[in-house]
């Protein structure tokens, strides 16, 4: 096909309740040159049975792997990356989903701008029943410099780029930077975006959507370490990339405030 191959990776663990929606959102894409990679991290629920049923008549090529032992968050995500063969990769958490045009708009933007290493969609927060609760939309449509994306996330004390399901990135850069680092689980995605952005710019999309679910998911379970992880992350990248220390200090203060707001929002949604 003339369209570049896109690998959509769904790492899962005890995801039987939501993975159906995630996979169906991949099958419904208006972009056709897709491969789906599902890596289940030795779930104890019916995840494997749900996936097997869905992929029996799949409309796209599928790789389905069930780990014999639990690799943990970063290990499972990285195993999915290793299996991807597309020019572009999206890592879609098993309780999230994407709009029908998410891949097509992302690829269009990245093919038109060679300096772009990632394209990211506006996000919609949904509850466990898929009811839309909140829309999150930073930056205007178009190319956004790496420095602006990183410094804005530092100063606002949060991940302004988005959760994994919101981002499509170049596999050639993955081969340069390696896999996800699980040392600070709450910022495992933002840490990866910063590493990708050492090789180019981002592209903010409009019109497409990535749906991020708040239930008893990973983001909520990591609540107790949220502020600590983000603070350590700011210190790490400030030292590693020589970012302004003022941004680090301001970001830590704002992250503390954000943590209190998130706790209230999550309780309300759940």
Short mmCIF file of C-alpha atoms in Angstrom, two decimals:
data_model
loop_
_atom_site.label_atom_id
_atom_site.label_comp_id
_atom_site.label_asym_id
_atom_site.label_seq_id
_atom_site.Cartn_x
_atom_site.Cartn_y
_atom_site.Cartn_z
CA UNK A 1 0.00 0.00 0.00
CA UNK A 2 1.12 3.60 -0.60
CA UNK A 3 0.13 4.59 2.93
CA UNK A 4 2.90 3.97 5.49
CA UNK A 5 2.28 1.14 7.93
CA UNK A 6 1.14 2.17 11.42
CA UNK A 7 1.63 -0.15 14.39
CA UNK A 8 -0.99 0.27 17.12
CA UNK A 9 0.21 -1.45 20.27
CA UNK A 10 -2.23 -2.32 23.06
CA UNK A 11 -0.47 -3.55 26.20
CA UNK A 12 -2.96 -5.09 28.60
CA UNK A 13 -3.29 -6.40 32.12
CA UNK A 14 -6.63 -7.51 33.60
CA UNK A 15 -8.37 -5.39 30.97
CA UNK A 16 -11.36 -7.60 30.14
CA UNK A 17 -13.82 -4.84 31.02
CA UNK A 18 -12.52 -2.23 28.58
CA UNK A 19 -10.19 -3.74 25.96
CA UNK A 20 -13.09 -4.51 23.63
CA UNK A 21 -13.70 -0.77 23.12
CA UNK A 22 -9.99 -0.15 22.58
CA UNK A 23 -9.65 -2.83 19.91
CA UNK A 24 -12.87 -1.88 18.15
CA UNK A 25 -11.69 1.73 17.95
CA UNK A 26 -8.63 0.44 16.08
CA UNK A 27 -10.71 -1.68 13.71
CA UNK A 28 -12.96 1.34 13.00
CA UNK A 29 -10.13 3.59 11.78
CA UNK A 30 -10.60 5.24 8.40
CA UNK A 31 -6.86 4.65 7.83
CA UNK A 32 -6.37 1.12 6.57
CA UNK A 33 -2.65 0.25 6.59
CA UNK A 34 -2.57 -0.72 10.26
CA UNK A 35 -1.19 -3.62 12.25
CA UNK A 36 -2.57 -4.30 15.72
CA UNK A 37 -0.26 -5.66 18.41
CA UNK A 38 -1.78 -6.82 21.69
CA UNK A 39 0.57 -7.94 24.46
CA UNK A 40 -1.19 -9.26 27.53
CA UNK A 41 0.89 -9.25 30.70
CA UNK A 42 -0.26 -12.58 32.18
CA UNK A 43 -3.74 -11.33 33.13
CA UNK A 44 -5.75 -13.27 35.69
CA UNK A 45 -9.12 -12.24 34.22
CA UNK A 46 -10.77 -12.95 30.83
CA UNK A 47 -8.64 -10.52 28.82
CA UNK A 48 -7.14 -13.21 26.59
CA UNK A 49 -10.56 -14.69 25.80
CA UNK A 50 -12.01 -11.28 24.89
CA UNK A 51 -9.07 -10.49 22.61
CA UNK A 52 -9.14 -13.89 20.95
CA UNK A 53 -12.82 -13.51 20.14
CA UNK A 54 -12.37 -10.03 18.68
CA UNK A 55 -9.40 -10.84 16.47
CA UNK A 56 -10.93 -14.02 15.03
CA UNK A 57 -12.33 -12.00 12.11
CA UNK A 58 -9.98 -9.01 12.29
CA UNK A 59 -9.91 -6.58 9.38
CA UNK A 60 -6.21 -5.78 9.97
CA UNK A 61 -3.14 -7.94 10.65
CA UNK A 62 -2.91 -8.84 14.34
CA UNK A 63 -0.11 -10.02 16.59
CA UNK A 64 -1.42 -11.32 19.92
CA UNK A 65 1.03 -12.38 22.62
CA UNK A 66 0.26 -13.54 26.15
CA UNK A 67 3.24 -13.30 28.49
CA UNK A 68 3.98 -16.39 30.55
CA UNK A 69 4.90 -14.17 33.50
CA UNK A 70 4.13 -10.58 34.44
CA UNK A 71 6.71 -8.14 33.05
CA UNK A 72 5.29 -5.04 34.70
CA UNK A 73 4.30 -1.76 33.09
CA UNK A 74 7.52 -0.74 31.32
CA UNK A 75 8.48 -4.29 30.42
CA UNK A 76 5.15 -4.97 28.75
CA UNK A 77 5.09 -1.64 26.92
CA UNK A 78 8.59 -2.24 25.62
CA UNK A 79 7.75 -5.75 24.46
CA UNK A 80 4.92 -4.25 22.39
CA UNK A 81 7.34 -1.69 20.90
CA UNK A 82 9.78 -4.46 19.98
CA UNK A 83 7.07 -6.24 17.98
CA UNK A 84 6.08 -3.13 15.99
CA UNK A 85 7.21 -2.97 12.37
CA UNK A 86 5.40 0.18 11.20
CA UNK A 87 6.89 3.52 10.20
CA UNK A 88 4.77 5.04 12.95
CA UNK A 89 3.72 3.67 16.32
CA UNK A 90 0.89 4.41 18.73
CA UNK A 91 0.76 2.82 22.17
CA UNK A 92 -2.91 2.64 23.17
CA UNK A 93 -3.65 1.67 26.80
CA UNK A 94 -6.20 -1.12 27.01
CA UNK A 95 -8.85 1.00 28.74
CA UNK A 96 -8.60 3.94 26.32
CA UNK A 97 -9.74 4.44 22.73
CA UNK A 98 -9.30 6.76 19.72
CA UNK A 99 -11.60 8.52 17.28
CA UNK A 100 -12.14 7.05 13.81
CA UNK A 101 -9.84 9.63 12.14
CA UNK A 102 -7.08 9.67 14.77
CA UNK A 103 -4.54 7.72 12.74
CA UNK A 104 -5.30 9.29 9.36
CA UNK A 105 -4.94 12.85 10.66
CA UNK A 106 -1.77 11.96 12.57
CA UNK A 107 -0.10 10.33 9.57
CA UNK A 108 -1.13 13.17 7.26
CA UNK A 109 0.52 15.72 9.54
CA UNK A 110 3.70 13.73 10.02
CA UNK A 111 4.12 12.90 6.33
CA UNK A 112 3.81 16.62 5.54
CA UNK A 113 6.40 17.72 8.10
CA UNK A 114 9.61 15.74 8.12
CA UNK A 115 10.93 17.52 11.23
CA UNK A 116 7.99 16.26 13.31
CA UNK A 117 8.66 13.18 15.45
CA UNK A 118 5.23 12.99 17.09
CA UNK A 119 1.67 14.07 16.42
CA UNK A 120 -0.77 14.40 19.30
CA UNK A 121 -4.56 14.71 19.47
CA UNK A 122 -6.86 16.59 21.83
CA UNK A 123 -7.91 14.40 24.75
CA UNK A 124 -11.33 13.59 26.17
CA UNK A 125 -11.64 12.20 29.70
CA UNK A 126 -14.30 9.49 29.97
CA UNK A 127 -15.62 7.48 32.91
CA UNK A 128 -15.94 3.70 33.18
CA UNK A 129 -19.22 3.88 31.19
CA UNK A 130 -17.53 5.88 28.38
CA UNK A 131 -19.44 9.06 29.27
CA UNK A 132 -17.43 12.15 28.28
CA UNK A 133 -16.52 14.21 31.34
CA UNK A 134 -13.82 16.65 30.35
CA UNK A 135 -12.04 17.90 27.22
CA UNK A 136 -8.35 18.76 27.39
CA UNK A 137 -6.91 20.76 24.52
CA UNK A 138 -3.59 22.63 24.76
CA UNK A 139 -1.75 24.38 21.92
CA UNK A 140 -3.08 25.47 18.53
CA UNK A 141 -3.06 23.17 15.52
CA UNK A 142 0.27 22.92 13.78
CA UNK A 143 3.96 22.36 14.42
CA UNK A 144 5.03 23.02 18.01
CA UNK A 145 8.73 23.24 18.84
CA UNK A 146 10.27 20.71 21.18
CA UNK A 147 11.41 23.46 23.53
CA UNK A 148 7.90 24.89 23.82
CA UNK A 149 6.33 21.48 24.48
CA UNK A 150 8.88 20.59 27.16
CA UNK A 151 9.04 23.99 28.88
CA UNK A 152 5.24 24.34 28.90
CA UNK A 153 4.84 20.93 30.53
CA UNK A 154 7.47 21.86 33.11
CA UNK A 155 5.89 25.20 33.98
CA UNK A 156 2.33 23.87 34.08
CA UNK A 157 3.42 20.94 36.22
CA UNK A 158 1.69 18.36 34.04
CA UNK A 159 1.83 16.41 30.79
CA UNK A 160 0.42 18.86 28.22
CA UNK A 161 1.20 16.54 25.28
CA UNK A 162 -1.06 13.73 26.40
CA UNK A 163 -1.36 10.15 27.49
CA UNK A 164 0.06 7.41 25.20
CA UNK A 165 -3.19 6.97 23.27
CA UNK A 166 -3.04 10.60 22.14
CA UNK A 167 0.39 10.35 20.51
CA UNK A 168 1.71 8.83 17.27
CA UNK A 169 5.51 8.75 16.96
CA UNK A 170 8.26 7.72 14.55
CA UNK A 171 9.68 4.23 14.89
CA UNK A 172 13.06 5.37 13.57
CA UNK A 173 13.44 7.57 16.66
CA UNK A 174 12.41 4.66 18.90
CA UNK A 175 15.42 2.77 17.55
CA UNK A 176 17.64 5.65 18.68
CA UNK A 177 16.26 6.22 22.18
CA UNK A 178 15.21 2.72 23.20
CA UNK A 179 12.21 1.80 25.31
CA UNK A 180 10.17 3.30 28.10
CA UNK A 181 11.80 3.89 31.49
CA UNK A 182 9.66 2.63 34.37
CA UNK A 183 11.67 4.27 37.16
CA UNK A 184 9.01 6.97 37.64
CA UNK A 185 5.76 5.24 36.63
CA UNK A 186 3.45 8.26 36.77
CA UNK A 187 5.49 10.15 34.17
CA UNK A 188 6.55 7.15 32.07
CA UNK A 189 4.83 8.67 29.04
CA UNK A 190 6.01 12.28 29.45
CA UNK A 191 9.55 11.08 30.06
CA UNK A 192 9.39 9.25 26.73
CA UNK A 193 7.96 12.28 24.91
CA UNK A 194 10.85 14.41 26.17
CA UNK A 195 13.34 11.84 24.89
CA UNK A 196 11.61 11.71 21.49
CA UNK A 197 11.62 15.51 21.28
CA UNK A 198 15.41 15.58 21.37
CA UNK A 199 15.11 14.56 17.68
CA UNK A 200 12.45 16.92 16.35
CA UNK A 201 9.23 18.84 16.87
CA UNK A 202 5.66 17.89 17.69
CA UNK A 203 2.47 18.48 15.74
CA UNK A 204 -0.75 19.40 17.53
CA UNK A 205 -3.80 18.01 15.72
CA UNK A 206 -7.37 19.21 15.71
CA UNK A 207 -10.50 17.27 14.79
CA UNK A 208 -9.25 13.92 16.05
CA UNK A 209 -9.65 12.72 19.63
CA UNK A 210 -8.01 10.37 22.11
CA UNK A 211 -10.24 9.12 24.92
CA UNK A 212 -8.56 8.67 28.30
CA UNK A 213 -10.57 6.64 30.80
CA UNK A 214 -10.65 7.39 34.52
CA UNK A 215 -11.86 4.44 36.55
CA UNK A 216 -9.60 2.32 38.71
CA UNK A 217 -6.93 2.56 36.05
CA UNK A 218 -3.18 3.01 36.28
CA UNK A 219 -3.32 6.80 36.53
CA UNK A 220 -5.57 6.58 39.59
CA UNK A 221 -3.66 3.73 41.23
CA UNK A 222 -0.47 5.80 40.96
CA UNK A 223 -2.11 8.71 42.79
CA UNK A 224 -0.03 8.36 45.98
CA UNK A 225 3.23 8.74 44.02
CA UNK A 226 1.99 11.28 41.48
CA UNK A 227 3.56 14.45 42.95
CA UNK A 228 6.75 12.67 43.98
CA UNK A 229 7.24 11.18 40.51
CA UNK A 230 6.63 14.47 38.73
CA UNK A 231 9.00 16.35 41.02
CA UNK A 232 11.74 13.77 40.47
CA UNK A 233 11.10 13.91 36.73
CA UNK A 234 11.55 17.70 36.66
CA UNK A 235 14.82 17.40 38.55
CA UNK A 236 15.98 14.65 36.20
CA UNK A 237 15.38 16.48 32.92
CA UNK A 238 16.64 19.81 34.29
CA UNK A 239 19.96 18.19 35.13
CA UNK A 240 20.14 15.97 32.04
CA UNK A 241 19.24 18.60 29.43
CA UNK A 242 20.35 21.75 31.26
CA UNK A 243 16.89 23.30 31.41
CA UNK A 244 16.36 26.49 33.47
CA UNK A 245 16.19 25.67 37.18
CA UNK A 246 13.51 28.33 37.64
CA UNK A 247 11.21 26.24 35.42
CA UNK A 248 11.89 23.23 37.63
CA UNK A 249 11.07 25.07 40.86
CA UNK A 250 7.92 26.68 39.47
CA UNK A 251 6.84 23.36 37.99
CA UNK A 252 7.18 21.60 41.34
CA UNK A 253 4.93 24.18 43.01
CA UNK A 254 2.31 23.96 40.26
CA UNK A 255 2.48 20.14 40.25
CA UNK A 256 1.64 20.17 43.97
CA UNK A 257 -1.46 22.26 43.27
CA UNK A 258 -2.39 20.08 40.30
CA UNK A 259 -2.16 16.98 42.47
CA UNK A 260 -4.86 18.29 44.79
CA UNK A 261 -7.10 19.22 41.86
CA UNK A 262 -6.67 15.79 40.25
CA UNK A 263 -7.65 14.02 43.45
CA UNK A 264 -10.96 15.90 43.55
CA UNK A 265 -11.63 15.43 39.83
CA UNK A 266 -10.87 11.70 39.95
CA UNK A 267 -13.12 11.18 42.98
CA UNK A 268 -15.94 13.02 41.22
CA UNK A 269 -15.61 11.03 37.99
CA UNK A 270 -15.19 7.64 39.66
#
